[in-house]
Coordinates of C-alpha atoms in Angstrom, one line a residue:
X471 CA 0.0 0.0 0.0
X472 CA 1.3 3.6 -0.4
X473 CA 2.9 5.1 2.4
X474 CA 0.8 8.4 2.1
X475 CA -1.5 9.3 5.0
X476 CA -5.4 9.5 3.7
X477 CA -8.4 11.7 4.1
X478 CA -11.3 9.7 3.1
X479 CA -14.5 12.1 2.3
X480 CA -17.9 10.5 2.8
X481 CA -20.7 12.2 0.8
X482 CA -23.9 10.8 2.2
X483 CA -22.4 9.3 5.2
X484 CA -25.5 8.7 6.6
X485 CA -27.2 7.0 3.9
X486 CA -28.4 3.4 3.9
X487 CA -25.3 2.1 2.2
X488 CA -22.8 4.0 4.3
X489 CA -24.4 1.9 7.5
X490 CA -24.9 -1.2 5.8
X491 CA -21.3 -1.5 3.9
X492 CA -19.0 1.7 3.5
X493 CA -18.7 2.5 8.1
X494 CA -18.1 -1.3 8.8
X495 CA -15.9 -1.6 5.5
X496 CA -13.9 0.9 6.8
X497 CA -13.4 -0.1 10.7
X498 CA -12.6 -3.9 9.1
X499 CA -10.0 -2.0 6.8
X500 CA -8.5 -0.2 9.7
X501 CA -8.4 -3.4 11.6
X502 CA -6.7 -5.0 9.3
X503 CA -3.9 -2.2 9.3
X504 CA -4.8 -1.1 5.7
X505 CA -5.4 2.8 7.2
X506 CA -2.6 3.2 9.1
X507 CA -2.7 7.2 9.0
X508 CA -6.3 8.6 8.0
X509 CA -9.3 10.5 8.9
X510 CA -12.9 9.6 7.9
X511 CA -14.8 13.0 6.9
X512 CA -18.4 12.3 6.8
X513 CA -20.9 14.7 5.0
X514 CA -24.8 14.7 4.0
X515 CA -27.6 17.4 3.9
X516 CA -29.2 15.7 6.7
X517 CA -28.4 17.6 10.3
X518 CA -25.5 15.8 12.3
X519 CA -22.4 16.9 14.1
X520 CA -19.7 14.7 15.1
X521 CA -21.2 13.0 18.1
X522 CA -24.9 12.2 16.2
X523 CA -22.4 11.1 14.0
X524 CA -19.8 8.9 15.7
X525 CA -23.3 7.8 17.4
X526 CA -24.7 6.5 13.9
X527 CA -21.6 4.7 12.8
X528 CA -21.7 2.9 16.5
X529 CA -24.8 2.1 15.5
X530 CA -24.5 0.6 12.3
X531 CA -21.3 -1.0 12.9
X532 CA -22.9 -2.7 16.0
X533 CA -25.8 -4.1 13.5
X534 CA -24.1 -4.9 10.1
X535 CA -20.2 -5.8 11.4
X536 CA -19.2 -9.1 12.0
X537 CA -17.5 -10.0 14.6
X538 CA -18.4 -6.8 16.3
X539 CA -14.7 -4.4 17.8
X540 CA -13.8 -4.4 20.8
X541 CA -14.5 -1.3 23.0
X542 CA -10.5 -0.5 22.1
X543 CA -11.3 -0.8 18.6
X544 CA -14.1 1.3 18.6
X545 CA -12.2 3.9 20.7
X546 CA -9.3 3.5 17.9
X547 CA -11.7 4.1 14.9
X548 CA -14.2 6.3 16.6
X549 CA -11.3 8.9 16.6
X550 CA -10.2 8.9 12.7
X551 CA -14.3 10.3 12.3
X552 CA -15.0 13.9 11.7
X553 CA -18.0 15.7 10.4
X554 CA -19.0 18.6 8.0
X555 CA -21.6 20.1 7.8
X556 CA -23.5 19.5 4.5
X557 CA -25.0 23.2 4.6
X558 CA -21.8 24.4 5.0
X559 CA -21.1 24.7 1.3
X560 CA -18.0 24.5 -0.5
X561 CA -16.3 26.3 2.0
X562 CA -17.4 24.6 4.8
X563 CA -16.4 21.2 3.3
X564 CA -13.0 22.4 2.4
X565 CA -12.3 23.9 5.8
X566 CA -13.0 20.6 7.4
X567 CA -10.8 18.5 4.8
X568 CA -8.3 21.0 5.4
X569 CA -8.2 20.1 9.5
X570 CA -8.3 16.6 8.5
X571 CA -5.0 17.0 6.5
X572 CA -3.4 19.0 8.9
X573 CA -4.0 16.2 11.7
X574 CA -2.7 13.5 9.3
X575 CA 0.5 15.7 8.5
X576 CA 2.0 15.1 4.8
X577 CA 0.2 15.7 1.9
X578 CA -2.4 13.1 2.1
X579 CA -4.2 11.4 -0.8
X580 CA -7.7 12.3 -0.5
X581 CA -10.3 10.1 -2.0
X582 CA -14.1 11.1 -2.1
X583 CA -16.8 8.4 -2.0
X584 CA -19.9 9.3 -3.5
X585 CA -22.3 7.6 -2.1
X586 CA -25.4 9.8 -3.4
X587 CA -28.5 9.7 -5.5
X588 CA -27.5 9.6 -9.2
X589 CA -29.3 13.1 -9.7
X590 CA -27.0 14.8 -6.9
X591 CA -23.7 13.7 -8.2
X592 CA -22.6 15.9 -10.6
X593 CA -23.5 18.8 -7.6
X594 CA -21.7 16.9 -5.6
X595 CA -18.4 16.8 -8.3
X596 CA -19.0 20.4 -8.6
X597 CA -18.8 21.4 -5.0
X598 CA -15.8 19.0 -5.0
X599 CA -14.1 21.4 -7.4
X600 CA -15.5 24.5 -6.0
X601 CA -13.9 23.7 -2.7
X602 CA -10.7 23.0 -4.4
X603 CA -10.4 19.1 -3.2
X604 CA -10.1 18.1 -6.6
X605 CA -6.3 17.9 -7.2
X606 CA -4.7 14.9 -5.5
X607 CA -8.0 13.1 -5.0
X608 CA -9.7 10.5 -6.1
X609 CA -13.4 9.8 -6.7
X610 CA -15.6 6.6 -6.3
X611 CA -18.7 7.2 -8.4
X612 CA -21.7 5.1 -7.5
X613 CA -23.8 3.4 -10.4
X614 CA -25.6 4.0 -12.6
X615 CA -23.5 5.5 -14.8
X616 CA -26.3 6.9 -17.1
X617 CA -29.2 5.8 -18.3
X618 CA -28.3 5.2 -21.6
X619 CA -25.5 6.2 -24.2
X620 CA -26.4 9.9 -24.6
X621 CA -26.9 10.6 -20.2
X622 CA -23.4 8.6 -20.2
X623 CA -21.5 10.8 -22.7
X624 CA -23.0 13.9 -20.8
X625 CA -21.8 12.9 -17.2
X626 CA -18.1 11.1 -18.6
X627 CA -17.9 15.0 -20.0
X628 CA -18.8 16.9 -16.9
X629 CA -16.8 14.3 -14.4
X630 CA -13.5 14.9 -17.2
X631 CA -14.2 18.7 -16.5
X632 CA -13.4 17.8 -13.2
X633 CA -11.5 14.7 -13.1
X634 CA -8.7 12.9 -15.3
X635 CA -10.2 9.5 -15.9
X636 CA -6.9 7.8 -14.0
X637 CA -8.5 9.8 -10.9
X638 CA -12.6 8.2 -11.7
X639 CA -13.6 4.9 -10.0
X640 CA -16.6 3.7 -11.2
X641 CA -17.4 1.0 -7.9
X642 CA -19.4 -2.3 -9.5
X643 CA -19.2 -4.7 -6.2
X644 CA -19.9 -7.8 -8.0
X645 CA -16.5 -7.9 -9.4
X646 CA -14.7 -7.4 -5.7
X647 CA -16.2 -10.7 -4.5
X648 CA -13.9 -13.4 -4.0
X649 CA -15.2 -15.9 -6.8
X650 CA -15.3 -13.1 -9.4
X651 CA -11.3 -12.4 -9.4
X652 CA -10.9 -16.3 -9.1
X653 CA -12.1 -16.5 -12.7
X654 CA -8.8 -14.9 -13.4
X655 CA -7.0 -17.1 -11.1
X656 CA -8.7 -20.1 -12.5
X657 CA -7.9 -19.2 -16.2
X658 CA -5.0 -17.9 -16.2
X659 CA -2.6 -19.7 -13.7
X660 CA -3.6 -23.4 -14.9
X661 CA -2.9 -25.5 -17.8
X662 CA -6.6 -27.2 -17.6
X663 CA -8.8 -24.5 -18.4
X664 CA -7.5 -21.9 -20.6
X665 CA -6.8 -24.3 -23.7
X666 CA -10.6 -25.4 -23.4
X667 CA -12.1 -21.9 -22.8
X668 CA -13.4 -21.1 -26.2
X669 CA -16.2 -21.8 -28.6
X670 CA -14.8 -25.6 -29.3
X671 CA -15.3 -26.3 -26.2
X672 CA -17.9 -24.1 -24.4
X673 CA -21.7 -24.6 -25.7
X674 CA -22.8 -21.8 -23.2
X675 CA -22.3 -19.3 -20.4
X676 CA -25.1 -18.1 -17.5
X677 CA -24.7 -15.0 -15.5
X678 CA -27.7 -15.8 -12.8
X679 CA -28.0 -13.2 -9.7
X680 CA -31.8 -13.6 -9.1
X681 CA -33.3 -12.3 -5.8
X682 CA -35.6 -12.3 -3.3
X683 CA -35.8 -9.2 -2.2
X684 CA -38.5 -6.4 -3.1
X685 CA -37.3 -2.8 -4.3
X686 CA -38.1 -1.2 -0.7
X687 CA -37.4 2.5 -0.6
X688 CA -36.1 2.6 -4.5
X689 CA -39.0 2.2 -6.3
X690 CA -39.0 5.8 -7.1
X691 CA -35.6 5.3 -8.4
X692 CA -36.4 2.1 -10.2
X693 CA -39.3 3.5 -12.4
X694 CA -36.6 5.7 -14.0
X695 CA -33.7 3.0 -14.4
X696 CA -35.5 -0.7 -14.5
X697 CA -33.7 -3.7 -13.9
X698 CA -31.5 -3.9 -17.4
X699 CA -29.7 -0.2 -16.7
X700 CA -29.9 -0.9 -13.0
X701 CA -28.4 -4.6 -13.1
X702 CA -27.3 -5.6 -16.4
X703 CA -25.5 -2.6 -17.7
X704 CA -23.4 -2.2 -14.2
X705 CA -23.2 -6.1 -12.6
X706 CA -24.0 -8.9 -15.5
X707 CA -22.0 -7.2 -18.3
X708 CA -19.2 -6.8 -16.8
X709 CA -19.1 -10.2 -14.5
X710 CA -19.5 -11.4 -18.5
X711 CA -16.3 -8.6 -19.5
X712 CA -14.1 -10.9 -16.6
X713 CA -14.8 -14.7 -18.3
X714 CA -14.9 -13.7 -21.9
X715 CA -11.8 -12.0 -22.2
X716 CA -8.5 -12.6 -23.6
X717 CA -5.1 -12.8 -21.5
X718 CA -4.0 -9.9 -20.6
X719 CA 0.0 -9.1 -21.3
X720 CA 0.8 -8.5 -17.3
X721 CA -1.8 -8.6 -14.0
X722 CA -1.8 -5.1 -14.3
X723 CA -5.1 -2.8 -14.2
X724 CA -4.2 -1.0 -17.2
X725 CA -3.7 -4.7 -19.4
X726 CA -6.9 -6.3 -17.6
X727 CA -8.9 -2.9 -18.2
X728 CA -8.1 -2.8 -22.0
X729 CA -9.1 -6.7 -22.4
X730 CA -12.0 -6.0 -20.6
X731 CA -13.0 -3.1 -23.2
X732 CA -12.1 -5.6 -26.2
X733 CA -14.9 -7.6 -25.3
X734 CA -17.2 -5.3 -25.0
X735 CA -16.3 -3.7 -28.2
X736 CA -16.7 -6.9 -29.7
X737 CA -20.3 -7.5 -28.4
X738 CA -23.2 -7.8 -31.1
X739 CA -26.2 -5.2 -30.9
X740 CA -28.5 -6.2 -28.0
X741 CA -32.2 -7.3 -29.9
X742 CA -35.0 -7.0 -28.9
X743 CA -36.2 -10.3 -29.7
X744 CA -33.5 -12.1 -27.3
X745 CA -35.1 -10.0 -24.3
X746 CA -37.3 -11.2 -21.8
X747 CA -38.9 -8.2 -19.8
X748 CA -41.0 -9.0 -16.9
X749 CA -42.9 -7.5 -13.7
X750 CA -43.6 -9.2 -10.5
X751 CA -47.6 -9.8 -9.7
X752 CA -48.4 -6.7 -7.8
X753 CA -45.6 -4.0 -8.7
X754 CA -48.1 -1.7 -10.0
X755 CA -49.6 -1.6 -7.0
X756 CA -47.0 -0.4 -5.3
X757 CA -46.7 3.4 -4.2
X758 CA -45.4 6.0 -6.7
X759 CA -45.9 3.3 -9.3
X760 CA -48.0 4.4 -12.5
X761 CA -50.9 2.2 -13.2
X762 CA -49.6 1.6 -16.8
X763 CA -45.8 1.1 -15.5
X764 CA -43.8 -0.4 -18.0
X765 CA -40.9 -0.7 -15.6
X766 CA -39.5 -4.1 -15.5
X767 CA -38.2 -5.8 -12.6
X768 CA -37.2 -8.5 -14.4
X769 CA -35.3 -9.2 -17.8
X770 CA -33.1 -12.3 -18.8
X771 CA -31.5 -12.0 -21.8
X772 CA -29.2 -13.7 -24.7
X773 CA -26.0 -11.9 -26.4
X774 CA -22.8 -12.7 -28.2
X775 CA -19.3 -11.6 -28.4
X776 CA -18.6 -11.7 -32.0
X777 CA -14.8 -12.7 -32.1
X778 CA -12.6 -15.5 -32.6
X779 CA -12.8 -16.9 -29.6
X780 CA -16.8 -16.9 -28.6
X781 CA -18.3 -16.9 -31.9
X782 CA -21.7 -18.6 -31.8
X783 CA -21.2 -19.0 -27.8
X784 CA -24.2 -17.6 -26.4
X785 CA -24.1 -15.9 -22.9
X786 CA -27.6 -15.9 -21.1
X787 CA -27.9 -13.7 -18.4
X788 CA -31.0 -13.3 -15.9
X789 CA -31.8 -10.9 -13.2
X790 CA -34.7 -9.8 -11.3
X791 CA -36.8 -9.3 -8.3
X792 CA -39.6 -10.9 -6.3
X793 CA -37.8 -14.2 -7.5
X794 CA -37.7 -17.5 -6.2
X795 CA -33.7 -17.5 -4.6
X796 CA -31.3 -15.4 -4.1
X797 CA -28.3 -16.2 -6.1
X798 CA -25.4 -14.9 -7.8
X799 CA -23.9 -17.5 -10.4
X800 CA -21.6 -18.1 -13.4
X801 CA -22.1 -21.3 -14.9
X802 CA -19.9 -22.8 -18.1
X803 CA -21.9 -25.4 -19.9
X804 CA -19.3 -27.5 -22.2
X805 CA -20.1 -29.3 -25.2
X806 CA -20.8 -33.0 -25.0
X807 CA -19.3 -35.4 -26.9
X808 CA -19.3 -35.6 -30.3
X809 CA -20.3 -39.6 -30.4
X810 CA -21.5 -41.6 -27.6
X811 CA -20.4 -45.4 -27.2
X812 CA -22.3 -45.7 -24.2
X813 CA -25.8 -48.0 -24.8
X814 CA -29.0 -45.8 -24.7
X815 CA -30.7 -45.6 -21.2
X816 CA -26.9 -45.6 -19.7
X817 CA -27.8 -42.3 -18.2
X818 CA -25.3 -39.6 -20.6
X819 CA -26.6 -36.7 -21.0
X820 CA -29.5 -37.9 -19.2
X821 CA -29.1 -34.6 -16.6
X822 CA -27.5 -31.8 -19.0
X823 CA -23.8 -30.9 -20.2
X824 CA -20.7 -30.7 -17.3
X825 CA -20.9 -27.3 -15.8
X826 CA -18.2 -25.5 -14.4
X827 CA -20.2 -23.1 -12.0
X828 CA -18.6 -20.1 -9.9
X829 CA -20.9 -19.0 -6.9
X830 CA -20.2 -15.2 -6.2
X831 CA -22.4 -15.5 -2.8
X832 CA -20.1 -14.0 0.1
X833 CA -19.0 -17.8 1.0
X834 CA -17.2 -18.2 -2.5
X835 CA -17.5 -22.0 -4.3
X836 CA -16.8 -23.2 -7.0
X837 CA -18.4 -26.8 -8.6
X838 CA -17.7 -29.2 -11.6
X839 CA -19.9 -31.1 -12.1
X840 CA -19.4 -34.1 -14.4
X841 CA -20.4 -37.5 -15.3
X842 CA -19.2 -40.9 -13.1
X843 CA -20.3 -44.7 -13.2
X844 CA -22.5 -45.4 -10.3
X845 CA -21.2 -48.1 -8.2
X846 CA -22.5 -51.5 -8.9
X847 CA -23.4 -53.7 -11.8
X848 CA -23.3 -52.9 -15.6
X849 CA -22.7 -49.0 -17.2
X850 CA -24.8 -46.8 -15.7
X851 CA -23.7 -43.1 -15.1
X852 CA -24.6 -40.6 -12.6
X853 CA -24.0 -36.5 -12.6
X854 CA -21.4 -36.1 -9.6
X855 CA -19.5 -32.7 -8.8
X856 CA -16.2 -31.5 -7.2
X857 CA -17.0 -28.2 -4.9
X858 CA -14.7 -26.3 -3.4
X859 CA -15.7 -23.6 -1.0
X860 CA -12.7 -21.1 -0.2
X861 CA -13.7 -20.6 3.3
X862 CA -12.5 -24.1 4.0
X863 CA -9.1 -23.2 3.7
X864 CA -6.9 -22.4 6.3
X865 CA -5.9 -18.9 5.6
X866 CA -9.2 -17.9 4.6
X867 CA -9.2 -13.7 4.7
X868 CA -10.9 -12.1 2.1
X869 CA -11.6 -9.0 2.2
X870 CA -15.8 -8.2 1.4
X871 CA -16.5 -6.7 -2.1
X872 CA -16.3 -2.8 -0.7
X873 CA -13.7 -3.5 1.3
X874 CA -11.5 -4.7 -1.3
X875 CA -12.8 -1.9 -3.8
X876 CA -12.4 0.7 -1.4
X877 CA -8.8 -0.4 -0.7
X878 CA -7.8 -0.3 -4.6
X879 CA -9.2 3.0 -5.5
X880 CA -7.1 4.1 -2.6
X881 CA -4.1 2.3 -4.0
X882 CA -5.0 4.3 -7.5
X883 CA -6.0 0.1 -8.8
X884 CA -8.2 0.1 -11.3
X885 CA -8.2 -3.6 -12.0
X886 CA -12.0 -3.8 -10.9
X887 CA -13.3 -0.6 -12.1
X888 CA -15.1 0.3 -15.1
X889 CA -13.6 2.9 -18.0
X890 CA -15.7 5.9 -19.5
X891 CA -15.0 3.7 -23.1
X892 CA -15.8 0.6 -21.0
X893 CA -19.2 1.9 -20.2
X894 CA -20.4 4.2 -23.2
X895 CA -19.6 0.7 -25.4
X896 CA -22.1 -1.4 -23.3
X897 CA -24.8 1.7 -23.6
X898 CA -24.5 1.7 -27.3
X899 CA -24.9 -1.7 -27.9
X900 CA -27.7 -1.5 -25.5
X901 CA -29.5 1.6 -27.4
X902 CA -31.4 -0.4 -29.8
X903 CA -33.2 -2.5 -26.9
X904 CA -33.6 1.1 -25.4
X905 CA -35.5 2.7 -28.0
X906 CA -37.6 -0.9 -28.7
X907 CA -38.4 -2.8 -25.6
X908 CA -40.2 -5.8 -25.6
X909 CA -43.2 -5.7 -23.6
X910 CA -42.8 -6.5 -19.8
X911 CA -44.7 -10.2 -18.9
X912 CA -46.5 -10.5 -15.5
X913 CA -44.6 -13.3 -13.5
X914 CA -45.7 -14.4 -10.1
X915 CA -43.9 -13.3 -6.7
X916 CA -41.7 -16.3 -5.6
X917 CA -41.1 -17.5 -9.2
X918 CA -38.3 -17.7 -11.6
X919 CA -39.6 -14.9 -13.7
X920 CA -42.1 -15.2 -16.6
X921 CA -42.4 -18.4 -18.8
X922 CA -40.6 -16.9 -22.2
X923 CA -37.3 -17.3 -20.2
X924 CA -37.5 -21.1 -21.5
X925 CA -38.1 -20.5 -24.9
X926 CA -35.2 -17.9 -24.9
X927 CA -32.4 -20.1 -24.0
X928 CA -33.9 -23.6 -25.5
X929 CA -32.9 -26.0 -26.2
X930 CA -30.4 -25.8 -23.3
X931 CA -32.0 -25.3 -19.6
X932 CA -31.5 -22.8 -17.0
X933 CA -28.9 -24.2 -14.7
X934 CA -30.8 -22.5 -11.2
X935 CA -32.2 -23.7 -9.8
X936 CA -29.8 -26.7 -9.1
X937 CA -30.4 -29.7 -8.9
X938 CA -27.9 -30.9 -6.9
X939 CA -27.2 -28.3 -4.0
X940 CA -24.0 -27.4 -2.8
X941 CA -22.4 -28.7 0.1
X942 CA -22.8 -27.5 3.3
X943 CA -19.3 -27.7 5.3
X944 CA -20.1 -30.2 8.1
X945 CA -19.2 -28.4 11.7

């Protein structure tokens, strides 16, 4: 890590995902000696001082961090927390950054986490520059990054106005779980996989995160985004950018980041025809919903990258709420064999392809699943797996997803991050959907979204929800 001492602004510190994720990240981080020399500014519109304030992070870390500090530790971290005012103004926010440095000593890297409504972001860049805390910072910008190509052009502009791009961090969590960077690992640092990771080989790819959970408080939010610029856009398309690209020249952010952007680039058109929009039973019920709502809450989808590698290789991916699980879930479905000598009823290819399945969940796993001779008399075969669950080892560490992310913007890593190319390519490919949607399908609560998900990736199957569950580590 850099030997620099940090100031680490906090827009919207007391926000829902500042309690849930960004106050415990931090206090883990400092734990964990990763903020040796650092002050925690927290700002937001609501009215706080320093005690309300050091009182709500108590608060949240006491529900959300596991294990819960010590009363040292909480002493310790309790003091790297100041406050200012979110009425103070530019001014006001600068004077306080300004007494964090000074404490700190140095010149401190300062990097400002945005973790605001979409609408106030650009106020909050612009206050960031009127208060001169622009130069030597960094900036973690929340999703989404737009709503579509033209909104992302217009904010990349006014953010560059501000910010060089080497200075932007556009935060997607899904790719600072565990199991997401072990797709690297996986490919890259084995002899097995690479040489079959191709369209030879591979028949199909899922990107799965259905969920259980309602929309809460961000329906209002929803009805302007949906679940494709909310979810696909931002998570699934760049979960897909991490197993469809090519090997990068070094593990360095700059060579991953520009692989990354190759696949994008070389992503087909997004048609309306391979969409599935849906809308659980009941969503236009809800408050601040319009009667006629067109929002969907739901959409599973099929695309191609249209290269040498993944030509013909279709990548389903399927996201939504209401649904039947939560899950999060890459799954590699290879090609069978080309002949069979193996009588008929012998059971191959009785229960699908082998799948080589990643589970992003906060316990990481990984599965192959395969096919075995059941013990006994004649040929009969059997689907059996390998799992391995990273929390079984020894050394087991990892940091959470924020954590992690929080810790490389710091570092200046953008490995993990998104590019203003990176995103603008995924919106333009995703205009022609935008201007022609399908029409949303009703599907009911508890469900795994409306029946036209079938048809869409026949004759192949949805690999969730499993047939054979994972194993549970015996205590």
């Amino acid at each position: 890590m850099e030997s620099k001492p940090y100031v680490f602004v906090l827009f919207g510190a007391t926000g829902d995902l500042a309690r849930r994720k960004l106050l415990p990240g931090l206090l883990h981080l400092w734990q964990a000696g990763l903020l040796p020399s650092a002050r925690i500014v927290g700002t937001s519109l609501d009215e706080m001082d320093l005690d309300k304030f050091r009182t709500l992070a108590r608060d949240a870390i006491a529900e959300f961090s596991t294990p819960a500090p010590s009363d040292e530790d909480w002493a310790g971290f309790a003091d790297l927390l100041r406050w200012a005012p979110g009425d103070g103004g530019p001014e006001g926010l600068a004077s306080s950054v300004h007494r964090a440095e000074s404490e700190v000593g140095g010149e401190p890297q300062i990097l400002h986490y945005l973790s605001v409504p979409p609408k106030a972001a650009l106020a909050v860049v612009h206050e960031i520059e009127e208060a001169g805390l622009a130069a030597r910072s960094r900036i973690v910008m929340e999703k989404p990054f737009g709503t579509d190509l033209a909104s992302a052009r217009r904010l990349n502009a006014a953010l560059h106005e501000v910010f060089r791009e080497d200075q932007i961090f556009r935060i997607d969590h899904f790719l600072g779980k565990e199991a997401a960077q072990n797709i690297l690992a996986l490919r890259f640092a084995n002899g097995l996989f690479e040489p079959i990771w191709n369209r030879n080989h591979i028949e199909h790819v899922q990107i799965d995160v259905p969920e259980t959970l309602g929309l809460g408080g961000r329906i209002g939010f929803y009805e302007q985004t949906g679940a494709y610029r909310d979810m696909v856009v931002t998570h699934l398309f760049q979960v897909l950018g991490f197993v469809a690209m090519e090997p990068p020249t070094a593990l360095a952010p700059y060579a991953i980041t520009e692989e990354k952007t190759k696949v994008f680039r070389s992503m087909l058109p997004i048609e309306p025809s391979d969409v599935v929009r849906g809308q659980y039973t009941g969503y236009r019920e809800e408050p601040d919903v319009a009667d006629d709502s067109d929002t969907e809450t739901f959409v599973a989808l099929r695309c191609f990258v249209d290269n040498w590698r993944w030509a013909g290789v279709p990548f389903y991916l399927r996201t939504g709420k209401q649904l039947a699980e939560g899950a999060r879930i890459i799954s590699i479905a290879f090609r069978e064999p080309p002949k069979s000598m193996f009588p008929e009823g012998s059971g191959v290819g009785a229960q699908g392809p082998d799948h080589l399945t990643f589970d992003l969940a906060d316990h990481a796993r990984l599965s192959l699943s395969f096919y075995g001779k059941r013990p006994g008399h004649g040929m009969r075969m059997d689907k059996f797996s390998m799992q391995f669950a990273f929390n079984e080892t020894n050394d087991y560490a990892a940091l959470e997803a924020y954590e992690r992310l929080i810790y490389d913007a710091m570092r200046g890593d953008h490995t993990l991050f998104t590019t203003a190319e990176g995103i603008e390519q995924l919106w333009s490919i995703s205009q022609q959907l935008l201007d022609h949607p399908p029409p949303v399908r009703v599907y009911p609560v508890g469900s795994w979204g409306p029946n036209a998900i079938h048809q869409l990736i026949a004759p192949h199957a949805w690999r969730l929800p499993f047939e054979r569950p994972w194993r549970e580590k015996k205590e």
